[in-house]
């Protein structure tokens, strides 16, 4: 990979890291933050879900616009919108303002993630793509891992300060991308015109990677279900502070980042992306359910680490398979990828928060069942695909 491509990939990794660390930063802070509004699990679920709702609406738009007009300008726009909305979140004094600010955070991230994924596909060959997607996945996972730790630490200053910090750093990432990210011409041949989100979703049903999009939806549902529920679960069952939650989420994600950064490409080459996906879904399902039966800080940390490692294996494996299959529609595929991920991120925490207020154990059980169902769906699809290839040869 040429030096200019490496520089571009490093900047893209930094942008993804900042974007997802800013999103993850709120998780350990929000239970205590929402108590000041007299709100609990359902409010947290919807605050997280509204980010995903905005991503779902705007990700296909961003993907198509990046195919038409290039990736760089959209990435910069997304970073500035996301940064300003986080600062506004820290200034808000009414619950409805929090929802509005998080909607704009989701809008901003929708203009970051699909163009970043499509940009990475533009500058890499098929043989390089797995490694590049692994690095981007590691940046995402590292952001989710570092974000809660930063949020918990900065909350010691006051509960508003983490949002000011996250917004300022996100704007800084936008400035750096403006100055140093090379502007490239998208590698596309055909562009869709005049399609709204529902038409694009309908078109995704006919793609060869539709089952992979279902996998994206389900594992995103499981991850967001776990993350939003865990903070409330540890707060209300074990009286954990934002610092305690930050430690569990930060250390819990560290192993996954190590695997993504240093071993993922070797795992892809040895086992293939689909086997990694199946393994990750199975382990994630059992570890999610297992959280109900652990007690004590170190056992909770162990199960959280197993779950985080399993899910961090799934994301880059799915991204790589979709990108390899998408051909010249990288922007559309990346937009659909992010839309299905956003659907999972939207439905997961909204439903989990409501179920948590009903009974603390239900979100974990329900999430595990969904992940296990996805494992069997992906397994059957893989068997049918292999059988079809053997018959064709």
CSV table of N, CA and C in Angstrom, one decimal, residues 119-284:
chain,number,residue,atom,x,y,z
A,119,UNK,N,-14.5,5.0,1.1
A,119,UNK,CA,-13.2,5.5,0.8
A,119,UNK,C,-12.1,4.4,1.0
A,120,UNK,N,-12.2,3.6,2.1
A,120,UNK,CA,-11.3,2.5,2.3
A,120,UNK,C,-11.3,1.5,1.2
A,121,UNK,N,-12.6,1.2,0.7
A,121,UNK,CA,-12.7,0.3,-0.4
A,121,UNK,C,-12.1,0.9,-1.7
A,122,UNK,N,-12.2,2.2,-1.9
A,122,UNK,CA,-11.7,2.8,-3.1
A,122,UNK,C,-10.1,2.7,-3.2
A,123,UNK,N,-9.5,2.7,-2.0
A,123,UNK,CA,-8.0,2.8,-2.1
A,123,UNK,C,-7.3,1.4,-1.8
A,124,UNK,N,-8.1,0.4,-1.7
A,124,UNK,CA,-7.6,-0.9,-1.4
A,124,UNK,C,-8.0,-2.0,-2.5
A,125,UNK,N,-7.2,-2.9,-2.7
A,125,UNK,CA,-7.5,-4.1,-3.5
A,125,UNK,C,-8.3,-5.1,-2.7
A,126,UNK,N,-8.8,-6.1,-3.4
A,126,UNK,CA,-9.5,-7.2,-2.6
A,126,UNK,C,-8.6,-7.9,-1.6
A,127,UNK,N,-7.3,-8.0,-2.0
A,127,UNK,CA,-6.4,-8.7,-1.0
A,127,UNK,C,-6.1,-7.8,0.2
A,128,UNK,N,-6.1,-6.5,-0.1
A,128,UNK,CA,-5.8,-5.6,1.0
A,128,UNK,C,-7.0,-5.2,1.9
A,129,UNK,N,-8.2,-5.5,1.4
A,129,UNK,CA,-9.4,-4.9,2.0
A,129,UNK,C,-9.7,-5.5,3.4
A,130,UNK,N,-9.4,-6.8,3.5
A,130,UNK,CA,-9.7,-7.4,4.8
A,130,UNK,C,-8.9,-6.8,5.9
A,131,UNK,N,-7.6,-6.5,5.6
A,131,UNK,CA,-6.7,-5.9,6.6
A,131,UNK,C,-7.2,-4.4,6.9
A,132,UNK,N,-7.6,-3.7,5.8
A,132,UNK,CA,-8.1,-2.3,6.0
A,132,UNK,C,-9.3,-2.3,6.8
A,133,UNK,N,-10.3,-3.2,6.5
A,133,UNK,CA,-11.5,-3.2,7.3
A,133,UNK,C,-11.3,-3.6,8.7
A,134,UNK,N,-10.3,-4.5,8.9
A,134,UNK,CA,-9.9,-4.9,10.3
A,134,UNK,C,-9.4,-3.7,11.1
A,135,UNK,N,-8.5,-2.9,10.4
A,135,UNK,CA,-8.0,-1.7,11.1
A,135,UNK,C,-9.1,-0.7,11.4
A,136,UNK,N,-10.0,-0.5,10.5
A,136,UNK,CA,-11.2,0.4,10.7
A,136,UNK,C,-12.0,-0.2,11.9
A,137,UNK,N,-12.2,-1.5,11.8
A,137,UNK,CA,-13.0,-2.1,12.9
A,137,UNK,C,-12.3,-2.0,14.2
A,138,UNK,N,-11.0,-2.1,14.2
A,138,UNK,CA,-10.2,-1.9,15.5
A,138,UNK,C,-10.4,-0.5,16.0
A,139,UNK,N,-10.4,0.5,15.1
A,139,UNK,CA,-10.6,1.9,15.5
A,139,UNK,C,-11.9,2.1,16.1
A,140,UNK,N,-13.0,1.5,15.5
A,140,UNK,CA,-14.3,1.6,16.0
A,140,UNK,C,-14.4,0.9,17.4
A,141,UNK,N,-13.8,-0.3,17.5
A,141,UNK,CA,-13.8,-1.0,18.8
A,141,UNK,C,-13.0,-0.2,19.9
A,142,UNK,N,-11.9,0.3,19.5
A,142,UNK,CA,-11.1,1.1,20.4
A,142,UNK,C,-11.8,2.4,20.9
A,143,UNK,N,-12.6,3.0,19.9
A,143,UNK,CA,-13.4,4.1,20.3
A,143,UNK,C,-14.4,3.7,21.3
A,144,UNK,N,-15.1,2.6,21.1
A,144,UNK,CA,-16.1,2.2,22.0
A,144,UNK,C,-15.5,1.8,23.4
A,145,UNK,N,-14.2,1.4,23.3
A,145,UNK,CA,-13.5,0.9,24.5
A,145,UNK,C,-13.0,2.2,25.3
A,146,UNK,N,-12.4,3.1,24.6
A,146,UNK,CA,-11.8,4.3,25.3
A,146,UNK,C,-12.9,5.3,25.7
A,147,UNK,N,-13.9,5.4,24.8
A,147,UNK,CA,-15.0,6.4,25.1
A,147,UNK,C,-15.6,6.3,26.5
A,148,UNK,N,-16.1,5.1,26.9
A,148,UNK,CA,-16.6,5.0,28.2
A,148,UNK,C,-15.6,5.4,29.3
A,149,UNK,N,-14.4,5.0,29.1
A,149,UNK,CA,-13.3,5.3,30.1
A,149,UNK,C,-13.1,6.8,30.2
A,150,UNK,N,-13.1,7.5,29.1
A,150,UNK,CA,-12.9,8.9,29.1
A,150,UNK,C,-14.1,9.6,29.8
A,151,UNK,N,-15.3,9.1,29.4
A,151,UNK,CA,-16.5,9.6,30.0
A,151,UNK,C,-16.6,9.5,31.5
A,152,UNK,N,-16.2,8.3,32.0
A,152,UNK,CA,-16.2,8.0,33.4
A,152,UNK,C,-15.2,8.9,34.1
A,153,UNK,N,-14.0,9.1,33.5
A,153,UNK,CA,-13.0,9.9,34.2
A,153,UNK,C,-13.4,11.3,34.2
A,154,UNK,N,-13.9,11.9,33.0
A,154,UNK,CA,-14.2,13.3,32.9
A,154,UNK,C,-15.4,13.7,33.7
A,155,UNK,N,-16.3,12.7,34.0
A,155,UNK,CA,-17.4,12.9,34.8
A,155,UNK,C,-17.1,13.3,36.3
A,156,UNK,N,-15.8,13.1,36.7
A,156,UNK,CA,-15.4,13.5,38.0
A,156,UNK,C,-15.3,15.0,38.1
A,157,UNK,N,-15.1,15.7,36.9
A,157,UNK,CA,-15.1,17.1,36.9
A,157,UNK,C,-16.5,17.6,37.1
A,158,UNK,N,-17.4,17.2,36.2
A,158,UNK,CA,-18.8,17.4,36.3
A,158,UNK,C,-19.5,16.5,35.2
A,159,UNK,N,-20.8,16.3,35.3
A,159,UNK,CA,-21.5,15.4,34.4
A,159,UNK,C,-21.6,16.0,33.0
A,160,UNK,N,-21.4,17.3,32.9
A,160,UNK,CA,-21.6,17.9,31.6
A,160,UNK,C,-20.2,17.9,30.8
A,161,UNK,N,-19.1,17.9,31.5
A,161,UNK,CA,-17.8,18.2,30.9
A,161,UNK,C,-17.5,17.1,29.8
A,162,UNK,N,-17.8,15.8,30.0
A,162,UNK,CA,-17.5,14.8,28.9
A,162,UNK,C,-18.0,15.2,27.6
A,163,UNK,N,-19.2,15.8,27.5
A,163,UNK,CA,-19.8,16.1,26.2
A,163,UNK,C,-19.1,17.3,25.6
A,164,UNK,N,-18.7,18.3,26.4
A,164,UNK,CA,-17.9,19.4,25.8
A,164,UNK,C,-16.6,18.9,25.2
A,165,UNK,N,-15.9,18.0,25.9
A,165,UNK,CA,-14.6,17.4,25.5
A,165,UNK,C,-14.8,16.6,24.2
A,166,UNK,N,-15.8,15.8,24.2
A,166,UNK,CA,-16.1,14.9,23.0
A,166,UNK,C,-16.4,15.8,21.8
A,167,UNK,N,-17.2,16.8,21.9
A,167,UNK,CA,-17.5,17.7,20.8
A,167,UNK,C,-16.3,18.4,20.3
A,168,UNK,N,-15.5,18.9,21.2
A,168,UNK,CA,-14.3,19.7,20.7
A,168,UNK,C,-13.3,18.8,20.0
A,169,UNK,N,-13.1,17.5,20.4
A,169,UNK,CA,-12.2,16.6,19.8
A,169,UNK,C,-12.8,16.2,18.4
A,170,UNK,N,-14.1,16.0,18.3
A,170,UNK,CA,-14.7,15.7,17.0
A,170,UNK,C,-14.5,16.8,16.0
A,171,UNK,N,-14.7,18.0,16.4
A,171,UNK,CA,-14.4,19.2,15.5
A,171,UNK,C,-13.0,19.2,15.1
A,172,UNK,N,-12.1,18.9,16.0
A,172,UNK,CA,-10.6,18.9,15.7
A,172,UNK,C,-10.4,17.8,14.6
A,173,UNK,N,-11.0,16.7,14.7
A,173,UNK,CA,-10.9,15.6,13.7
A,173,UNK,C,-11.3,16.1,12.4
A,174,UNK,N,-12.4,16.9,12.3
A,174,UNK,CA,-12.9,17.5,11.1
A,174,UNK,C,-11.8,18.5,10.5
A,175,UNK,N,-11.2,19.2,11.3
A,175,UNK,CA,-10.2,20.2,10.8
A,175,UNK,C,-9.0,19.4,10.3
A,176,UNK,N,-8.5,18.4,11.0
A,176,UNK,CA,-7.4,17.5,10.5
A,176,UNK,C,-7.7,16.8,9.2
A,177,UNK,N,-9.0,16.4,9.0
A,177,UNK,CA,-9.4,15.7,7.8
A,177,UNK,C,-9.4,16.7,6.6
A,178,UNK,N,-9.8,17.9,6.9
A,178,UNK,CA,-9.8,19.0,5.9
A,178,UNK,C,-8.4,19.3,5.4
A,179,UNK,N,-7.5,19.3,6.3
A,179,UNK,CA,-6.1,19.7,6.0
A,179,UNK,C,-5.3,18.5,5.4
A,180,UNK,N,-5.5,17.3,5.8
A,180,UNK,CA,-4.6,16.2,5.4
A,180,UNK,C,-5.2,15.0,4.7
A,181,UNK,N,-6.5,14.9,4.7
A,181,UNK,CA,-7.1,13.7,4.0
A,181,UNK,C,-7.1,14.0,2.5
A,182,UNK,N,-6.5,13.1,1.7
A,182,UNK,CA,-6.5,13.4,0.2
A,182,UNK,C,-7.9,13.3,-0.3
A,183,UNK,N,-8.2,14.1,-1.3
A,183,UNK,CA,-9.5,14.0,-2.0
A,183,UNK,C,-9.3,13.1,-3.2
A,184,UNK,N,-10.1,12.0,-3.3
A,184,UNK,CA,-10.0,11.0,-4.3
A,184,UNK,C,-11.3,10.9,-5.1
A,185,UNK,N,-11.2,10.4,-6.3
A,185,UNK,CA,-12.4,10.2,-7.1
A,185,UNK,C,-12.9,8.8,-6.8
A,186,UNK,N,-14.3,8.7,-6.5
A,186,UNK,CA,-14.9,7.5,-6.1
A,186,UNK,C,-14.8,6.5,-7.3
A,187,UNK,N,-14.6,5.2,-6.9
A,187,UNK,CA,-14.5,4.1,-7.9
A,187,UNK,C,-15.9,3.6,-8.1
A,188,UNK,N,-16.7,4.2,-9.0
A,188,UNK,CA,-18.1,3.7,-9.3
A,188,UNK,C,-18.4,3.8,-10.8
A,189,UNK,N,-19.3,3.0,-11.2
A,189,UNK,CA,-19.7,3.0,-12.6
A,189,UNK,C,-21.2,3.4,-12.8
A,190,UNK,N,-22.1,2.9,-11.9
A,190,UNK,CA,-23.5,3.2,-12.0
A,190,UNK,C,-24.0,3.9,-10.7
A,191,UNK,N,-24.8,4.9,-10.8
A,191,UNK,CA,-25.3,5.6,-9.7
A,191,UNK,C,-26.9,5.5,-9.7
A,192,UNK,N,-27.4,5.2,-8.5
A,192,UNK,CA,-28.9,5.2,-8.4
A,192,UNK,C,-29.4,6.7,-8.3
A,193,UNK,N,-30.5,6.9,-8.9
A,193,UNK,CA,-31.0,8.3,-8.9
A,193,UNK,C,-32.4,8.3,-8.3
A,194,UNK,N,-32.6,9.3,-7.4
A,194,UNK,CA,-34.0,9.6,-6.9
A,194,UNK,C,-34.6,8.5,-6.0
A,195,UNK,N,-33.8,7.7,-5.4
A,195,UNK,CA,-34.3,6.7,-4.5
A,195,UNK,C,-34.3,7.2,-3.1
A,196,UNK,N,-35.5,7.0,-2.4
A,196,UNK,CA,-35.5,7.3,-1.0
A,196,UNK,C,-35.1,6.1,-0.2
A,197,UNK,N,-35.1,6.3,1.2
A,197,UNK,CA,-34.6,5.2,2.0
A,197,UNK,C,-35.4,3.9,1.9
A,198,UNK,N,-36.7,4.0,1.7
A,198,UNK,CA,-37.5,2.8,1.5
A,198,UNK,C,-37.2,2.1,0.2
A,199,UNK,N,-37.0,2.8,-0.9
A,199,UNK,CA,-36.7,2.2,-2.1
A,199,UNK,C,-35.3,1.6,-2.1
A,200,UNK,N,-34.4,2.2,-1.4
A,200,UNK,CA,-33.0,1.7,-1.3
A,200,UNK,C,-33.1,0.4,-0.4
A,201,UNK,N,-33.9,0.4,0.7
A,201,UNK,CA,-34.0,-0.8,1.5
A,201,UNK,C,-34.6,-1.9,0.6
A,202,UNK,N,-35.6,-1.6,-0.2
A,202,UNK,CA,-36.2,-2.6,-1.1
A,202,UNK,C,-35.2,-3.2,-2.0
A,203,UNK,N,-34.3,-2.3,-2.6
A,203,UNK,CA,-33.3,-2.7,-3.5
A,203,UNK,C,-32.3,-3.6,-2.8
A,204,UNK,N,-32.0,-3.4,-1.5
A,204,UNK,CA,-31.1,-4.2,-0.8
A,204,UNK,C,-31.5,-5.6,-0.6
A,205,UNK,N,-32.9,-5.8,-0.7
A,205,UNK,CA,-33.4,-7.2,-0.6
A,205,UNK,C,-32.9,-8.1,-1.7
A,206,UNK,N,-32.6,-7.4,-2.9
A,206,UNK,CA,-32.3,-8.2,-4.1
A,206,UNK,C,-30.7,-8.4,-4.2
A,207,UNK,N,-30.0,-7.8,-3.3
A,207,UNK,CA,-28.5,-7.9,-3.5
A,207,UNK,C,-28.0,-9.3,-3.0
A,208,UNK,N,-26.9,-9.7,-3.5
A,208,UNK,CA,-26.3,-11.0,-3.2
A,208,UNK,C,-25.8,-11.0,-1.7
A,209,UNK,N,-25.7,-9.9,-1.1
A,209,UNK,CA,-25.3,-9.9,0.3
A,209,UNK,C,-26.4,-9.5,1.3
A,210,UNK,N,-27.6,-9.8,0.9
A,210,UNK,CA,-28.7,-9.4,1.8
A,210,UNK,C,-28.7,-10.1,3.2
A,211,UNK,N,-28.3,-11.4,3.2
A,211,UNK,CA,-28.2,-12.1,4.4
A,211,UNK,C,-27.2,-11.5,5.3
A,212,UNK,N,-26.1,-11.0,4.7
A,212,UNK,CA,-25.0,-10.4,5.5
A,212,UNK,C,-25.6,-9.1,6.1
A,213,UNK,N,-26.5,-8.4,5.4
A,213,UNK,CA,-27.1,-7.2,6.0
A,213,UNK,C,-28.0,-7.6,7.2
A,214,UNK,N,-28.6,-8.7,7.1
A,214,UNK,CA,-29.4,-9.2,8.3
A,214,UNK,C,-28.5,-9.5,9.5
A,215,UNK,N,-27.4,-10.1,9.2
A,215,UNK,CA,-26.4,-10.3,10.2
A,215,UNK,C,-25.9,-9.0,10.9
A,216,UNK,N,-25.7,-8.0,10.0
A,216,UNK,CA,-25.3,-6.7,10.5
A,216,UNK,C,-26.4,-6.1,11.5
A,217,UNK,N,-27.7,-6.3,11.1
A,217,UNK,CA,-28.8,-5.8,11.9
A,217,UNK,C,-28.8,-6.5,13.2
A,218,UNK,N,-28.7,-7.8,13.2
A,218,UNK,CA,-28.8,-8.6,14.4
A,218,UNK,C,-27.7,-8.4,15.4
A,219,UNK,N,-26.4,-8.5,14.9
A,219,UNK,CA,-25.4,-8.3,15.9
A,219,UNK,C,-25.3,-6.9,16.4
A,220,UNK,N,-25.7,-5.9,15.6
A,220,UNK,CA,-25.8,-4.5,16.1
A,220,UNK,C,-26.9,-4.5,17.2
A,221,UNK,N,-28.0,-5.1,17.0
A,221,UNK,CA,-29.1,-5.2,18.0
A,221,UNK,C,-28.5,-5.8,19.3
A,222,UNK,N,-27.7,-6.9,19.2
A,222,UNK,CA,-27.2,-7.5,20.3
A,222,UNK,C,-26.2,-6.7,21.1
A,223,UNK,N,-25.3,-6.0,20.3
A,223,UNK,CA,-24.3,-5.2,20.9
A,223,UNK,C,-24.9,-4.0,21.7
A,224,UNK,N,-25.8,-3.3,21.0
A,224,UNK,CA,-26.5,-2.1,21.6
A,224,UNK,C,-27.4,-2.5,22.7
A,225,UNK,N,-28.0,-3.6,22.6
A,225,UNK,CA,-28.8,-4.2,23.7
A,225,UNK,C,-28.0,-4.4,24.9
A,226,UNK,N,-26.8,-5.0,24.7
A,226,UNK,CA,-25.9,-5.3,25.8
A,226,UNK,C,-25.3,-4.0,26.4
A,227,UNK,N,-24.9,-3.1,25.6
A,227,UNK,CA,-24.2,-1.9,26.1
A,227,UNK,C,-25.2,-1.0,26.9
A,228,UNK,N,-26.4,-0.8,26.3
A,228,UNK,CA,-27.4,0.1,27.0
A,228,UNK,C,-27.9,-0.6,28.3
A,229,UNK,N,-28.1,-1.9,28.3
A,229,UNK,CA,-28.6,-2.6,29.4
A,229,UNK,C,-27.6,-2.7,30.5
A,230,UNK,N,-26.3,-3.0,30.1
A,230,UNK,CA,-25.3,-3.2,31.1
A,230,UNK,C,-25.1,-2.0,32.0
A,231,UNK,N,-25.1,-0.8,31.5
A,231,UNK,CA,-24.9,0.3,32.3
A,231,UNK,C,-26.0,0.4,33.4
A,232,UNK,N,-27.2,0.2,33.0
A,232,UNK,CA,-28.3,0.3,34.0
A,232,UNK,C,-28.3,-0.9,34.9
A,233,UNK,N,-27.9,-2.1,34.4
A,233,UNK,CA,-27.8,-3.3,35.2
A,233,UNK,C,-26.8,-3.2,36.3
A,234,UNK,N,-25.6,-2.7,36.0
A,234,UNK,CA,-24.6,-2.5,36.9
A,234,UNK,C,-24.9,-1.4,37.9
A,235,UNK,N,-25.6,-0.4,37.5
A,235,UNK,CA,-26.0,0.7,38.3
A,235,UNK,C,-27.0,0.3,39.4
A,236,UNK,N,-28.1,-0.3,38.9
A,236,UNK,CA,-29.2,-0.6,39.8
A,236,UNK,C,-29.0,-1.9,40.6
A,237,UNK,N,-28.3,-2.9,40.0
A,237,UNK,CA,-28.2,-4.2,40.7
A,237,UNK,C,-27.0,-4.2,41.7
A,238,UNK,N,-25.9,-3.5,41.2
A,238,UNK,CA,-24.6,-3.6,42.0
A,238,UNK,C,-24.2,-2.2,42.5
A,239,UNK,N,-24.9,-1.2,42.2
A,239,UNK,CA,-24.6,0.2,42.7
A,239,UNK,C,-23.2,0.7,42.1
A,240,UNK,N,-22.9,0.3,40.9
A,240,UNK,CA,-21.7,0.7,40.3
A,240,UNK,C,-21.7,2.2,40.0
A,241,UNK,N,-20.6,2.9,40.1
A,241,UNK,CA,-20.5,4.3,39.8
A,241,UNK,C,-20.1,4.4,38.3
A,242,UNK,N,-20.2,5.6,37.7
A,242,UNK,CA,-19.7,5.8,36.3
A,242,UNK,C,-18.3,5.3,36.1
A,243,UNK,N,-17.4,5.5,37.1
A,243,UNK,CA,-16.0,5.0,37.0
A,243,UNK,C,-16.0,3.5,37.0
A,244,UNK,N,-16.8,2.8,37.8
A,244,UNK,CA,-16.8,1.4,37.8
A,244,UNK,C,-17.3,0.8,36.4
A,245,UNK,N,-18.3,1.4,35.9
A,245,UNK,CA,-18.9,1.0,34.6
A,245,UNK,C,-17.8,1.3,33.5
A,246,UNK,N,-17.2,2.4,33.6
A,246,UNK,CA,-16.2,2.7,32.6
A,246,UNK,C,-15.0,1.7,32.6
A,247,UNK,N,-14.6,1.2,33.8
A,247,UNK,CA,-13.6,0.2,33.8
A,247,UNK,C,-14.0,-1.1,33.2
A,248,UNK,N,-15.2,-1.5,33.5
A,248,UNK,CA,-15.7,-2.8,32.9
A,248,UNK,C,-15.8,-2.7,31.4
A,249,UNK,N,-16.3,-1.6,30.9
A,249,UNK,CA,-16.5,-1.4,29.4
A,249,UNK,C,-15.2,-1.2,28.7
A,250,UNK,N,-14.2,-0.5,29.4
A,250,UNK,CA,-12.9,-0.2,28.8
A,250,UNK,C,-12.1,-1.5,28.7
A,251,UNK,N,-11.9,-2.1,29.9
A,251,UNK,CA,-11.1,-3.3,29.9
A,251,UNK,C,-11.8,-4.5,29.2
A,252,UNK,N,-13.1,-4.5,29.2
A,252,UNK,CA,-13.8,-5.5,28.5
A,252,UNK,C,-13.6,-5.5,27.0
A,253,UNK,N,-13.4,-4.3,26.4
A,253,UNK,CA,-13.2,-4.2,25.0
A,253,UNK,C,-11.7,-4.3,24.6
A,254,UNK,N,-10.8,-4.3,25.5
A,254,UNK,CA,-9.4,-4.2,25.1
A,254,UNK,C,-8.9,-5.5,24.4
A,255,UNK,N,-9.4,-6.6,24.8
A,255,UNK,CA,-9.0,-7.9,24.1
A,255,UNK,C,-9.5,-7.9,22.7
A,256,UNK,N,-10.7,-7.4,22.4
A,256,UNK,CA,-11.2,-7.4,21.1
A,256,UNK,C,-10.4,-6.5,20.2
A,257,UNK,N,-9.9,-5.3,20.7
A,257,UNK,CA,-9.1,-4.4,19.9
A,257,UNK,C,-7.7,-5.1,19.6
A,258,UNK,N,-7.2,-5.8,20.5
A,258,UNK,CA,-5.9,-6.5,20.3
A,258,UNK,C,-6.1,-7.5,19.1
A,259,UNK,N,-7.1,-8.3,19.2
A,259,UNK,CA,-7.4,-9.3,18.2
A,259,UNK,C,-7.6,-8.7,16.8
A,260,UNK,N,-8.4,-7.6,16.8
A,260,UNK,CA,-8.7,-6.9,15.5
A,260,UNK,C,-7.4,-6.3,14.9
A,261,UNK,N,-6.6,-5.7,15.8
A,261,UNK,CA,-5.4,-5.0,15.3
A,261,UNK,C,-4.3,-5.9,14.8
A,262,UNK,N,-4.2,-7.1,15.4
A,262,UNK,CA,-3.0,-7.9,15.2
A,262,UNK,C,-3.2,-9.3,14.7
A,263,UNK,N,-4.4,-9.9,14.9
A,263,UNK,CA,-4.7,-11.2,14.5
A,263,UNK,C,-5.8,-11.4,13.5
A,264,UNK,N,-6.6,-10.4,13.3
A,264,UNK,CA,-7.8,-10.6,12.5
A,264,UNK,C,-7.5,-11.1,11.1
A,265,UNK,N,-6.5,-10.4,10.4
A,265,UNK,CA,-6.2,-10.8,9.1
A,265,UNK,C,-5.8,-12.2,8.9
A,266,UNK,N,-5.0,-12.7,9.9
A,266,UNK,CA,-4.6,-14.1,9.9
A,266,UNK,C,-5.7,-15.0,10.1
A,267,UNK,N,-6.7,-14.6,11.0
A,267,UNK,CA,-7.9,-15.4,11.2
A,267,UNK,C,-8.7,-15.5,9.9
A,268,UNK,N,-8.8,-14.4,9.2
A,268,UNK,CA,-9.6,-14.4,7.9
A,268,UNK,C,-8.9,-15.3,6.9
A,269,UNK,N,-7.6,-15.2,6.8
A,269,UNK,CA,-6.9,-16.1,5.9
A,269,UNK,C,-7.0,-17.5,6.2
A,270,UNK,N,-7.0,-17.9,7.5
A,270,UNK,CA,-7.0,-19.3,7.8
A,270,UNK,C,-8.4,-19.9,7.8
A,271,UNK,N,-9.4,-19.1,8.3
A,271,UNK,CA,-10.8,-19.7,8.5
A,271,UNK,C,-11.8,-19.1,7.5
A,272,UNK,N,-11.5,-17.9,7.0
A,272,UNK,CA,-12.5,-17.3,6.2
A,272,UNK,C,-13.5,-16.4,7.0
A,273,UNK,N,-14.0,-15.4,6.4
A,273,UNK,CA,-14.8,-14.4,7.1
A,273,UNK,C,-16.1,-15.0,7.7
A,274,UNK,N,-16.7,-15.9,6.9
A,274,UNK,CA,-18.0,-16.5,7.4
A,274,UNK,C,-17.9,-17.3,8.6
A,275,UNK,N,-16.8,-18.1,8.7
A,275,UNK,CA,-16.6,-18.9,9.9
A,275,UNK,C,-16.4,-18.0,11.1
A,276,UNK,N,-15.7,-16.9,10.9
A,276,UNK,CA,-15.5,-16.0,12.0
A,276,UNK,C,-16.8,-15.4,12.5
A,277,UNK,N,-17.7,-15.1,11.5
A,277,UNK,CA,-19.0,-14.5,11.8
A,277,UNK,C,-19.8,-15.5,12.7
A,278,UNK,N,-19.8,-16.8,12.2
A,278,UNK,CA,-20.6,-17.8,12.9
A,278,UNK,C,-20.1,-18.0,14.3
A,279,UNK,N,-18.8,-18.1,14.5
A,279,UNK,CA,-18.2,-18.2,15.8
A,279,UNK,C,-18.5,-17.1,16.7
A,280,UNK,N,-18.4,-15.8,16.2
A,280,UNK,CA,-18.7,-14.7,17.0
A,280,UNK,C,-20.1,-14.6,17.4
A,281,UNK,N,-21.1,-14.9,16.5
A,281,UNK,CA,-22.5,-14.9,16.9
A,281,UNK,C,-22.8,-15.9,18.0
A,282,UNK,N,-22.2,-17.1,18.0
A,282,UNK,CA,-22.4,-18.1,18.9
A,282,UNK,C,-21.9,-17.8,20.3
A,283,UNK,N,-20.7,-17.3,20.3
A,283,UNK,CA,-20.0,-16.9,21.6
A,283,UNK,C,-20.7,-15.7,22.2
A,284,UNK,N,-21.1,-14.7,21.3
A,284,UNK,CA,-21.8,-13.5,21.8
A,284,UNK,C,-23.2,-13.9,22.5
